[in-house]
JSON list of C-alpha atoms in Angstrom, two decimals:
[
{"chain": "A", "resi": 146, "resn": "ASP", "atom": "CA", "xyz": [120.84, 124.59, 94.35]},
{"chain": "A", "resi": 147, "resn": "GLY", "atom": "CA", "xyz": [119.82, 121.65, 96.46]},
{"chain": "A", "resi": 148, "resn": "GLY", "atom": "CA", "xyz": [120.08, 118.05, 95.49]},
{"chain": "A", "resi": 149, "resn": "ILE", "atom": "CA", "xyz": [122.28, 115.07, 94.82]},
{"chain": "A", "resi": 150, "resn": "THR", "atom": "CA", "xyz": [125.26, 115.18, 92.49]},
{"chain": "A", "resi": 151, "resn": "GLN", "atom": "CA", "xyz": [127.06, 112.22, 90.99]},
{"chain": "A", "resi": 152, "resn": "SER", "atom": "CA", "xyz": [130.26, 112.43, 89.06]},
{"chain": "A", "resi": 153, "resn": "PRO", "atom": "CA", "xyz": [131.34, 111.66, 86.50]},
{"chain": "A", "resi": 154, "resn": "LYS", "atom": "CA", "xyz": [128.31, 111.04, 84.27]},
{"chain": "A", "resi": 155, "resn": "TYR", "atom": "CA", "xyz": [130.23, 108.54, 82.14]},
{"chain": "A", "resi": 156, "resn": "LEU", "atom": "CA", "xyz": [133.21, 106.49, 83.28]},
{"chain": "A", "resi": 157, "resn": "PHE", "atom": "CA", "xyz": [135.35, 104.07, 81.31]},
{"chain": "A", "resi": 158, "resn": "ARG", "atom": "CA", "xyz": [137.84, 101.68, 82.88]},
{"chain": "A", "resi": 159, "resn": "LYS", "atom": "CA", "xyz": [139.94, 98.72, 81.94]},
{"chain": "A", "resi": 160, "resn": "GLU", "atom": "CA", "xyz": [139.21, 95.38, 83.51]},
{"chain": "A", "resi": 161, "resn": "GLY", "atom": "CA", "xyz": [141.20, 94.83, 86.69]},
{"chain": "A", "resi": 162, "resn": "GLN", "atom": "CA", "xyz": [141.19, 98.47, 87.78]},
{"chain": "A", "resi": 163, "resn": "ASN", "atom": "CA", "xyz": [139.37, 99.81, 90.81]},
{"chain": "A", "resi": 164, "resn": "VAL", "atom": "CA", "xyz": [137.19, 102.86, 90.24]},
{"chain": "A", "resi": 165, "resn": "THR", "atom": "CA", "xyz": [135.43, 105.22, 92.65]},
{"chain": "A", "resi": 166, "resn": "LEU", "atom": "CA", "xyz": [132.07, 106.85, 91.94]},
{"chain": "A", "resi": 167, "resn": "SER", "atom": "CA", "xyz": [131.24, 110.07, 93.72]},
{"chain": "A", "resi": 168, "resn": "CYS", "atom": "CA", "xyz": [127.94, 110.96, 95.40]},
{"chain": "A", "resi": 169, "resn": "GLU", "atom": "CA", "xyz": [127.41, 114.27, 97.21]},
{"chain": "A", "resi": 170, "resn": "GLN", "atom": "CA", "xyz": [124.21, 115.65, 98.72]},
{"chain": "A", "resi": 171, "resn": "ASN", "atom": "CA", "xyz": [123.22, 118.94, 100.33]},
{"chain": "A", "resi": 172, "resn": "LEU", "atom": "CA", "xyz": [119.74, 117.86, 101.42]},
{"chain": "A", "resi": 173, "resn": "ASN", "atom": "CA", "xyz": [120.91, 117.20, 105.00]},
{"chain": "A", "resi": 174, "resn": "HIS", "atom": "CA", "xyz": [119.56, 113.65, 104.77]},
{"chain": "A", "resi": 175, "resn": "ASP", "atom": "CA", "xyz": [121.01, 111.02, 107.07]},
{"chain": "A", "resi": 176, "resn": "ALA", "atom": "CA", "xyz": [120.33, 107.98, 104.88]},
{"chain": "A", "resi": 177, "resn": "MET", "atom": "CA", "xyz": [122.20, 107.39, 101.64]},
{"chain": "A", "resi": 178, "resn": "TYR", "atom": "CA", "xyz": [122.04, 104.46, 99.22]},
{"chain": "A", "resi": 179, "resn": "TRP", "atom": "CA", "xyz": [123.80, 103.01, 96.21]},
{"chain": "A", "resi": 180, "resn": "TYR", "atom": "CA", "xyz": [121.84, 101.10, 93.58]},
{"chain": "A", "resi": 181, "resn": "ARG", "atom": "CA", "xyz": [122.82, 99.33, 90.42]},
{"chain": "A", "resi": 182, "resn": "GLN", "atom": "CA", "xyz": [120.54, 99.26, 87.38]},
{"chain": "A", "resi": 183, "resn": "ASP", "atom": "CA", "xyz": [120.90, 96.83, 84.49]},
{"chain": "A", "resi": 184, "resn": "PRO", "atom": "CA", "xyz": [118.80, 96.82, 81.31]},
{"chain": "A", "resi": 185, "resn": "GLY", "atom": "CA", "xyz": [115.38, 95.27, 81.87]},
{"chain": "A", "resi": 186, "resn": "GLN", "atom": "CA", "xyz": [115.91, 94.90, 85.60]},
{"chain": "A", "resi": 187, "resn": "GLY", "atom": "CA", "xyz": [114.79, 96.86, 88.59]},
{"chain": "A", "resi": 188, "resn": "LEU", "atom": "CA", "xyz": [117.20, 98.67, 90.85]},
{"chain": "A", "resi": 189, "resn": "ARG", "atom": "CA", "xyz": [119.28, 96.48, 93.15]},
{"chain": "A", "resi": 190, "resn": "LEU", "atom": "CA", "xyz": [120.68, 97.75, 96.43]},
{"chain": "A", "resi": 191, "resn": "ILE", "atom": "CA", "xyz": [124.47, 97.62, 96.80]},
{"chain": "A", "resi": 192, "resn": "TYR", "atom": "CA", "xyz": [125.15, 99.45, 100.08]},
{"chain": "A", "resi": 193, "resn": "TYR", "atom": "CA", "xyz": [123.31, 101.85, 102.33]},
{"chain": "A", "resi": 194, "resn": "SER", "atom": "CA", "xyz": [124.24, 104.12, 105.22]},
{"chain": "A", "resi": 195, "resn": "GLN", "atom": "CA", "xyz": [121.92, 105.45, 107.90]},
{"chain": "A", "resi": 196, "resn": "ILE", "atom": "CA", "xyz": [124.47, 107.67, 109.66]},
{"chain": "A", "resi": 197, "resn": "VAL", "atom": "CA", "xyz": [128.04, 108.87, 109.37]},
{"chain": "A", "resi": 198, "resn": "ASN", "atom": "CA", "xyz": [130.70, 106.20, 109.92]},
{"chain": "A", "resi": 199, "resn": "ASP", "atom": "CA", "xyz": [128.18, 103.40, 109.54]},
{"chain": "A", "resi": 200, "resn": "PHE", "atom": "CA", "xyz": [127.05, 101.44, 106.50]},
{"chain": "A", "resi": 201, "resn": "GLN", "atom": "CA", "xyz": [125.49, 98.11, 105.70]},
{"chain": "A", "resi": 202, "resn": "LYS", "atom": "CA", "xyz": [125.62, 95.67, 102.80]},
{"chain": "A", "resi": 203, "resn": "GLY", "atom": "CA", "xyz": [122.66, 95.48, 100.49]},
{"chain": "A", "resi": 204, "resn": "ASP", "atom": "CA", "xyz": [121.66, 92.60, 98.26]},
{"chain": "A", "resi": 205, "resn": "ILE", "atom": "CA", "xyz": [124.64, 92.69, 95.86]},
{"chain": "A", "resi": 206, "resn": "ALA", "atom": "CA", "xyz": [127.58, 94.09, 97.89]},
{"chain": "A", "resi": 207, "resn": "GLU", "atom": "CA", "xyz": [130.21, 91.63, 96.65]},
{"chain": "A", "resi": 208, "resn": "GLY", "atom": "CA", "xyz": [132.96, 93.41, 94.73]},
{"chain": "A", "resi": 209, "resn": "TYR", "atom": "CA", "xyz": [131.99, 96.86, 96.04]},
{"chain": "A", "resi": 210, "resn": "SER", "atom": "CA", "xyz": [133.09, 99.01, 98.98]},
{"chain": "A", "resi": 211, "resn": "VAL", "atom": "CA", "xyz": [131.92, 102.30, 100.47]},
{"chain": "A", "resi": 212, "resn": "SER", "atom": "CA", "xyz": [132.80, 104.86, 103.10]},
{"chain": "A", "resi": 213, "resn": "ARG", "atom": "CA", "xyz": [130.75, 107.44, 104.97]},
{"chain": "A", "resi": 214, "resn": "GLU", "atom": "CA", "xyz": [133.16, 109.88, 106.59]},
{"chain": "A", "resi": 215, "resn": "LYS", "atom": "CA", "xyz": [130.90, 112.88, 106.06]},
{"chain": "A", "resi": 216, "resn": "LYS", "atom": "CA", "xyz": [127.14, 113.27, 106.07]},
{"chain": "A", "resi": 217, "resn": "GLU", "atom": "CA", "xyz": [127.26, 114.84, 102.63]},
{"chain": "A", "resi": 218, "resn": "SER", "atom": "CA", "xyz": [129.35, 112.20, 100.88]},
{"chain": "A", "resi": 219, "resn": "PHE", "atom": "CA", "xyz": [128.97, 108.48, 100.17]},
{"chain": "A", "resi": 220, "resn": "PRO", "atom": "CA", "xyz": [131.53, 107.31, 97.57]},
{"chain": "A", "resi": 221, "resn": "LEU", "atom": "CA", "xyz": [131.29, 103.86, 96.02]},
{"chain": "A", "resi": 222, "resn": "THR", "atom": "CA", "xyz": [134.36, 101.91, 94.91]},
{"chain": "A", "resi": 223, "resn": "VAL", "atom": "CA", "xyz": [133.92, 99.24, 92.29]},
{"chain": "A", "resi": 224, "resn": "THR", "atom": "CA", "xyz": [136.77, 96.81, 92.80]},
{"chain": "A", "resi": 225, "resn": "SER", "atom": "CA", "xyz": [138.38, 94.39, 90.38]},
{"chain": "A", "resi": 226, "resn": "ALA", "atom": "CA", "xyz": [136.56, 91.60, 92.26]},
{"chain": "A", "resi": 227, "resn": "GLN", "atom": "CA", "xyz": [133.21, 92.70, 90.80]},
{"chain": "A", "resi": 228, "resn": "LYS", "atom": "CA", "xyz": [132.59, 90.26, 87.96]},
{"chain": "A", "resi": 229, "resn": "ASN", "atom": "CA", "xyz": [130.19, 92.35, 85.86]},
{"chain": "A", "resi": 230, "resn": "PRO", "atom": "CA", "xyz": [130.80, 96.00, 86.76]},
{"chain": "A", "resi": 231, "resn": "THR", "atom": "CA", "xyz": [129.37, 97.56, 83.59]},
{"chain": "A", "resi": 232, "resn": "ALA", "atom": "CA", "xyz": [126.07, 99.13, 84.65]},
{"chain": "A", "resi": 233, "resn": "PHE", "atom": "CA", "xyz": [124.26, 102.34, 85.53]},
{"chain": "A", "resi": 234, "resn": "TYR", "atom": "CA", "xyz": [124.88, 103.34, 89.16]},
{"chain": "A", "resi": 235, "resn": "LEU", "atom": "CA", "xyz": [122.44, 105.48, 91.08]},
{"chain": "A", "resi": 236, "resn": "CYS", "atom": "CA", "xyz": [122.93, 107.19, 94.41]},
{"chain": "A", "resi": 237, "resn": "ALA", "atom": "CA", "xyz": [119.93, 108.09, 96.54]},
{"chain": "A", "resi": 238, "resn": "THR", "atom": "CA", "xyz": [119.06, 109.70, 99.85]},
{"chain": "A", "resi": 239, "resn": "ALA", "atom": "CA", "xyz": [116.01, 109.34, 102.04]},
{"chain": "A", "resi": 240, "resn": "GLY", "atom": "CA", "xyz": [114.23, 112.10, 103.90]},
{"chain": "A", "resi": 241, "resn": "GLY", "atom": "CA", "xyz": [110.92, 111.47, 105.63]},
{"chain": "A", "resi": 242, "resn": "TYR", "atom": "CA", "xyz": [110.87, 107.97, 104.07]},
{"chain": "A", "resi": 243, "resn": "GLU", "atom": "CA", "xyz": [110.79, 109.40, 100.55]},
{"chain": "A", "resi": 244, "resn": "GLN", "atom": "CA", "xyz": [113.73, 108.63, 98.31]},
{"chain": "A", "resi": 245, "resn": "TYR", "atom": "CA", "xyz": [115.54, 111.14, 96.14]},
{"chain": "A", "resi": 246, "resn": "PHE", "atom": "CA", "xyz": [117.92, 110.14, 93.37]},
{"chain": "A", "resi": 247, "resn": "GLY", "atom": "CA", "xyz": [120.99, 111.59, 91.74]},
{"chain": "A", "resi": 248, "resn": "PRO", "atom": "CA", "xyz": [121.47, 111.68, 87.95]},
{"chain": "A", "resi": 249, "resn": "GLY", "atom": "CA", "xyz": [123.52, 108.47, 87.86]},
{"chain": "A", "resi": 250, "resn": "THR", "atom": "CA", "xyz": [126.93, 107.37, 86.58]},
{"chain": "A", "resi": 251, "resn": "ARG", "atom": "CA", "xyz": [127.23, 105.00, 83.66]},
{"chain": "A", "resi": 252, "resn": "LEU", "atom": "CA", "xyz": [130.28, 102.79, 84.14]},
{"chain": "A", "resi": 253, "resn": "THR", "atom": "CA", "xyz": [131.72, 100.81, 81.27]},
{"chain": "A", "resi": 254, "resn": "VAL", "atom": "CA", "xyz": [134.51, 98.32, 81.92]},
{"chain": "A", "resi": 255, "resn": "THR", "atom": "CA", "xyz": [136.27, 96.71, 78.97]},
{"chain": "B", "resi": 281, "resn": "LYS", "atom": "CA", "xyz": [110.74, 87.88, 100.44]},
{"chain": "B", "resi": 282, "resn": "GLN", "atom": "CA", "xyz": [109.10, 90.92, 98.90]},
{"chain": "B", "resi": 283, "resn": "GLU", "atom": "CA", "xyz": [108.79, 90.86, 95.12]},
{"chain": "B", "resi": 284, "resn": "VAL", "atom": "CA", "xyz": [107.49, 93.69, 92.99]},
{"chain": "B", "resi": 285, "resn": "THR", "atom": "CA", "xyz": [106.20, 93.27, 89.46]},
{"chain": "B", "resi": 286, "resn": "GLN", "atom": "CA", "xyz": [104.88, 95.75, 86.93]},
{"chain": "B", "resi": 287, "resn": "ILE", "atom": "CA", "xyz": [102.50, 95.16, 84.06]},
{"chain": "B", "resi": 288, "resn": "PRO", "atom": "CA", "xyz": [102.75, 95.86, 81.20]},
{"chain": "B", "resi": 289, "resn": "ALA", "atom": "CA", "xyz": [106.49, 95.92, 80.56]},
{"chain": "B", "resi": 290, "resn": "ALA", "atom": "CA", "xyz": [105.93, 98.34, 77.70]},
{"chain": "B", "resi": 291, "resn": "LEU", "atom": "CA", "xyz": [103.01, 100.43, 76.52]},
{"chain": "B", "resi": 292, "resn": "SER", "atom": "CA", "xyz": [102.45, 102.59, 73.48]},
{"chain": "B", "resi": 293, "resn": "VAL", "atom": "CA", "xyz": [99.44, 104.92, 73.28]},
{"chain": "B", "resi": 294, "resn": "PRO", "atom": "CA", "xyz": [98.30, 107.83, 71.10]},
{"chain": "B", "resi": 295, "resn": "GLU", "atom": "CA", "xyz": [98.44, 111.29, 72.58]},
{"chain": "B", "resi": 296, "resn": "GLY", "atom": "CA", "xyz": [95.40, 112.25, 74.63]},
{"chain": "B", "resi": 297, "resn": "GLU", "atom": "CA", "xyz": [94.55, 108.79, 75.92]},
{"chain": "B", "resi": 298, "resn": "ASN", "atom": "CA", "xyz": [94.08, 108.02, 79.57]},
{"chain": "B", "resi": 299, "resn": "LEU", "atom": "CA", "xyz": [96.16, 105.09, 80.75]},
{"chain": "B", "resi": 300, "resn": "VAL", "atom": "CA", "xyz": [96.82, 102.88, 83.76]},
{"chain": "B", "resi": 301, "resn": "LEU", "atom": "CA", "xyz": [100.09, 101.34, 84.89]},
{"chain": "B", "resi": 302, "resn": "ASN", "atom": "CA", "xyz": [100.01, 98.46, 87.33]},
{"chain": "B", "resi": 303, "resn": "CYS", "atom": "CA", "xyz": [102.28, 97.50, 90.21]},
{"chain": "B", "resi": 304, "resn": "SER", "atom": "CA", "xyz": [101.93, 94.35, 92.31]},
{"chain": "B", "resi": 305, "resn": "PHE", "atom": "CA", "xyz": [103.77, 93.31, 95.47]},
{"chain": "B", "resi": 306, "resn": "THR", "atom": "CA", "xyz": [103.77, 90.01, 97.32]},
{"chain": "B", "resi": 307, "resn": "ASP", "atom": "CA", "xyz": [104.05, 91.15, 100.95]},
{"chain": "B", "resi": 308, "resn": "SER", "atom": "CA", "xyz": [101.31, 93.53, 102.09]},
{"chain": "B", "resi": 309, "resn": "ALA", "atom": "CA", "xyz": [103.31, 94.63, 105.16]},
{"chain": "B", "resi": 310, "resn": "ILE", "atom": "CA", "xyz": [104.64, 97.80, 103.57]},
{"chain": "B", "resi": 311, "resn": "TYR", "atom": "CA", "xyz": [105.37, 101.22, 105.01]},
{"chain": "B", "resi": 312, "resn": "ASN", "atom": "CA", "xyz": [104.78, 103.13, 101.79]},
{"chain": "B", "resi": 313, "resn": "LEU", "atom": "CA", "xyz": [104.82, 102.89, 98.02]},
{"chain": "B", "resi": 314, "resn": "GLN", "atom": "CA", "xyz": [106.49, 105.38, 95.71]},
{"chain": "B", "resi": 315, "resn": "TRP", "atom": "CA", "xyz": [106.09, 105.92, 91.97]},
{"chain": "B", "resi": 316, "resn": "PHE", "atom": "CA", "xyz": [109.05, 107.24, 89.98]},
{"chain": "B", "resi": 317, "resn": "ARG", "atom": "CA", "xyz": [109.68, 108.38, 86.46]},
{"chain": "B", "resi": 318, "resn": "GLN", "atom": "CA", "xyz": [112.98, 107.71, 84.70]},
{"chain": "B", "resi": 319, "resn": "ASP", "atom": "CA", "xyz": [114.03, 109.29, 81.43]},
{"chain": "B", "resi": 320, "resn": "PRO", "atom": "CA", "xyz": [116.65, 107.44, 79.32]},
{"chain": "B", "resi": 321, "resn": "GLY", "atom": "CA", "xyz": [120.10, 107.69, 80.89]},
{"chain": "B", "resi": 322, "resn": "LYS", "atom": "CA", "xyz": [118.84, 109.77, 83.80]},
{"chain": "B", "resi": 323, "resn": "GLY", "atom": "CA", "xyz": [118.15, 109.31, 87.49]},
{"chain": "B", "resi": 324, "resn": "LEU", "atom": "CA", "xyz": [114.73, 108.71, 89.00]},
{"chain": "B", "resi": 325, "resn": "THR", "atom": "CA", "xyz": [112.25, 111.49, 89.67]},
{"chain": "B", "resi": 326, "resn": "SER", "atom": "CA", "xyz": [109.69, 110.96, 92.40]},
{"chain": "B", "resi": 327, "resn": "LEU", "atom": "CA", "xyz": [106.11, 111.34, 91.22]},
{"chain": "B", "resi": 328, "resn": "LEU", "atom": "CA", "xyz": [103.91, 110.25, 94.10]},
{"chain": "B", "resi": 329, "resn": "LEU", "atom": "CA", "xyz": [104.35, 108.73, 97.54]},
{"chain": "B", "resi": 330, "resn": "ILE", "atom": "CA", "xyz": [101.51, 106.83, 99.19]},
{"chain": "B", "resi": 331, "resn": "GLN", "atom": "CA", "xyz": [101.75, 105.94, 102.86]},
{"chain": "B", "resi": 332, "resn": "SER", "atom": "CA", "xyz": [100.38, 102.54, 103.88]},
{"chain": "B", "resi": 333, "resn": "SER", "atom": "CA", "xyz": [97.43, 104.20, 105.61]},
{"chain": "B", "resi": 334, "resn": "GLN", "atom": "CA", "xyz": [96.42, 106.09, 102.47]},
{"chain": "B", "resi": 335, "resn": "ARG", "atom": "CA", "xyz": [94.33, 104.92, 99.53]},
{"chain": "B", "resi": 336, "resn": "GLU", "atom": "CA", "xyz": [95.45, 107.38, 96.88]},
{"chain": "B", "resi": 337, "resn": "GLN", "atom": "CA", "xyz": [97.50, 110.43, 96.03]},
{"chain": "B", "resi": 338, "resn": "THR", "atom": "CA", "xyz": [97.04, 112.93, 93.22]},
{"chain": "B", "resi": 339, "resn": "SER", "atom": "CA", "xyz": [99.39, 115.35, 91.49]},
{"chain": "B", "resi": 340, "resn": "GLY", "atom": "CA", "xyz": [98.16, 117.15, 88.41]},
{"chain": "B", "resi": 341, "resn": "ARG", "atom": "CA", "xyz": [97.26, 114.58, 85.75]},
{"chain": "B", "resi": 342, "resn": "LEU", "atom": "CA", "xyz": [98.60, 111.72, 87.87]},
{"chain": "B", "resi": 343, "resn": "ASN", "atom": "CA", "xyz": [96.66, 109.66, 90.36]},
{"chain": "B", "resi": 344, "resn": "ALA", "atom": "CA", "xyz": [98.10, 106.72, 92.28]},
{"chain": "B", "resi": 345, "resn": "SER", "atom": "CA", "xyz": [96.03, 104.28, 94.27]},
{"chain": "B", "resi": 346, "resn": "LEU", "atom": "CA", "xyz": [97.05, 101.69, 96.82]},
{"chain": "B", "resi": 347, "resn": "ASP", "atom": "CA", "xyz": [95.24, 98.50, 97.86]},
{"chain": "B", "resi": 348, "resn": "LYS", "atom": "CA", "xyz": [97.49, 96.89, 100.47]},
{"chain": "B", "resi": 349, "resn": "SER", "atom": "CA", "xyz": [95.28, 93.88, 101.06]},
{"chain": "B", "resi": 350, "resn": "SER", "atom": "CA", "xyz": [95.46, 92.80, 97.43]},
{"chain": "B", "resi": 351, "resn": "GLY", "atom": "CA", "xyz": [99.07, 93.92, 97.00]},
{"chain": "B", "resi": 352, "resn": "ARG", "atom": "CA", "xyz": [98.34, 96.33, 94.18]},
{"chain": "B", "resi": 353, "resn": "SER", "atom": "CA", "xyz": [98.93, 99.91, 93.16]},
{"chain": "B", "resi": 354, "resn": "THR", "atom": "CA", "xyz": [97.92, 101.69, 89.98]},
{"chain": "B", "resi": 355, "resn": "LEU", "atom": "CA", "xyz": [99.23, 104.86, 88.41]},
{"chain": "B", "resi": 356, "resn": "TYR", "atom": "CA", "xyz": [96.61, 106.63, 86.32]},
{"chain": "B", "resi": 357, "resn": "ILE", "atom": "CA", "xyz": [97.78, 109.20, 83.78]},
{"chain": "B", "resi": 358, "resn": "ALA", "atom": "CA", "xyz": [95.08, 111.41, 82.31]},
{"chain": "B", "resi": 359, "resn": "ALA", "atom": "CA", "xyz": [95.23, 112.99, 78.86]},
{"chain": "B", "resi": 360, "resn": "SER", "atom": "CA", "xyz": [98.67, 111.60, 78.05]},
{"chain": "B", "resi": 361, "resn": "GLN", "atom": "CA", "xyz": [101.24, 113.80, 76.29]},
{"chain": "B", "resi": 362, "resn": "PRO", "atom": "CA", "xyz": [104.43, 112.95, 74.35]},
{"chain": "B", "resi": 363, "resn": "GLY", "atom": "CA", "xyz": [106.39, 114.42, 77.24]},
{"chain": "B", "resi": 364, "resn": "ASP", "atom": "CA", "xyz": [105.05, 111.62, 79.45]},
{"chain": "B", "resi": 365, "resn": "SER", "atom": "CA", "xyz": [107.17, 109.12, 77.50]},
{"chain": "B", "resi": 366, "resn": "ALA", "atom": "CA", "xyz": [109.53, 107.54, 80.00]},
{"chain": "B", "resi": 367, "resn": "THR", "atom": "CA", "xyz": [109.95, 104.46, 82.18]},
{"chain": "B", "resi": 368, "resn": "TYR", "atom": "CA", "xyz": [107.76, 104.38, 85.28]},
{"chain": "B", "resi": 369, "resn": "LEU", "atom": "CA", "xyz": [108.92, 102.42, 88.33]},
{"chain": "B", "resi": 370, "resn": "CYS", "atom": "CA", "xyz": [107.14, 101.61, 91.53]},
{"chain": "B", "resi": 371, "resn": "ALA", "atom": "CA", "xyz": [108.95, 100.88, 94.78]},
{"chain": "B", "resi": 372, "resn": "VAL", "atom": "CA", "xyz": [107.73, 99.59, 98.13]},
{"chain": "B", "resi": 373, "resn": "ARG", "atom": "CA", "xyz": [109.34, 100.23, 101.49]},
{"chain": "B", "resi": 374, "resn": "GLY", "atom": "CA", "xyz": [109.07, 97.28, 103.86]},
{"chain": "B", "resi": 375, "resn": "MET", "atom": "CA", "xyz": [108.49, 97.13, 107.59]},
{"chain": "B", "resi": 376, "resn": "LYS", "atom": "CA", "xyz": [109.95, 93.78, 108.52]},
{"chain": "B", "resi": 377, "resn": "THR", "atom": "CA", "xyz": [113.63, 94.61, 108.47]},
{"chain": "B", "resi": 378, "resn": "SER", "atom": "CA", "xyz": [115.71, 96.73, 110.78]},
{"chain": "B", "resi": 379, "resn": "TYR", "atom": "CA", "xyz": [116.46, 99.26, 108.06]},
{"chain": "B", "resi": 380, "resn": "ASP", "atom": "CA", "xyz": [114.49, 101.09, 105.43]},
{"chain": "B", "resi": 381, "resn": "LYS", "atom": "CA", "xyz": [114.74, 98.62, 102.59]},
{"chain": "B", "resi": 382, "resn": "VAL", "atom": "CA", "xyz": [113.08, 99.61, 99.33]},
{"chain": "B", "resi": 383, "resn": "ILE", "atom": "CA", "xyz": [112.25, 97.06, 96.64]},
{"chain": "B", "resi": 384, "resn": "PHE", "atom": "CA", "xyz": [111.81, 98.26, 93.07]},
{"chain": "B", "resi": 385, "resn": "GLY", "atom": "CA", "xyz": [109.77, 96.84, 90.24]},
{"chain": "B", "resi": 386, "resn": "PRO", "atom": "CA", "xyz": [111.34, 96.41, 86.79]},
{"chain": "B", "resi": 387, "resn": "GLY", "atom": "CA", "xyz": [109.39, 99.33, 85.34]},
{"chain": "B", "resi": 388, "resn": "THR", "atom": "CA", "xyz": [106.91, 100.03, 82.54]},
{"chain": "B", "resi": 389, "resn": "SER", "atom": "CA", "xyz": [108.27, 101.75, 79.45]},
{"chain": "B", "resi": 390, "resn": "LEU", "atom": "CA", "xyz": [105.67, 104.23, 78.18]},
{"chain": "B", "resi": 391, "resn": "SER", "atom": "CA", "xyz": [105.66, 105.75, 74.73]},
{"chain": "B", "resi": 392, "resn": "VAL", "atom": "CA", "xyz": [103.06, 108.42, 73.89]},
{"chain": "B", "resi": 393, "resn": "ILE", "atom": "CA", "xyz": [102.73, 108.90, 70.14]},
{"chain": "B", "resi": 394, "resn": "PRO", "atom": "CA", "xyz": [101.92, 112.43, 68.87]}
]
């Protein structure tokens, strides 16, 4: 079963705690992306990676960190420095310039 | 800076109607434009991808057109069904940066009434 998996689907954390969101793909795509989606807004790019061991900041990288140790995996850590972490987080890959998305993780921080 | 807008923000139509969703972008130097569908609480599903050299793409009841010079794309849905109810987003991939940056519109929320 090919595709992109994100876990967990729902995540709850207390303010001040770091949390890591998982993204795994078996599409053999080089490029992977993390987006944040807030109600009434379009998707905003947090980080992206074109190849293993390399990644770049997107438009709203502050308070987030990533790693790309394997082609299949691109985990996103939401740190305590992120002021408004509650949002819907979407992971995506790109193959042939077309983007494919995972099911998303809804993070709630209280 | 590329900006993408979508009109209308929300649309409600009776079942069976044909409808058009609009997407506008400010910088015509794009590589491609992609239309997505998003169901509540779900990820995005790709509907149609139009390369910058193309004028339109069709898939079933969906037809997307692209006019780069005017910075516009439309998504036409024929004979709408309740199952078409979702949010539709357009996204443009730029050519001016060193990486494949994609800019998304805010989406059009479609409700098809049985």
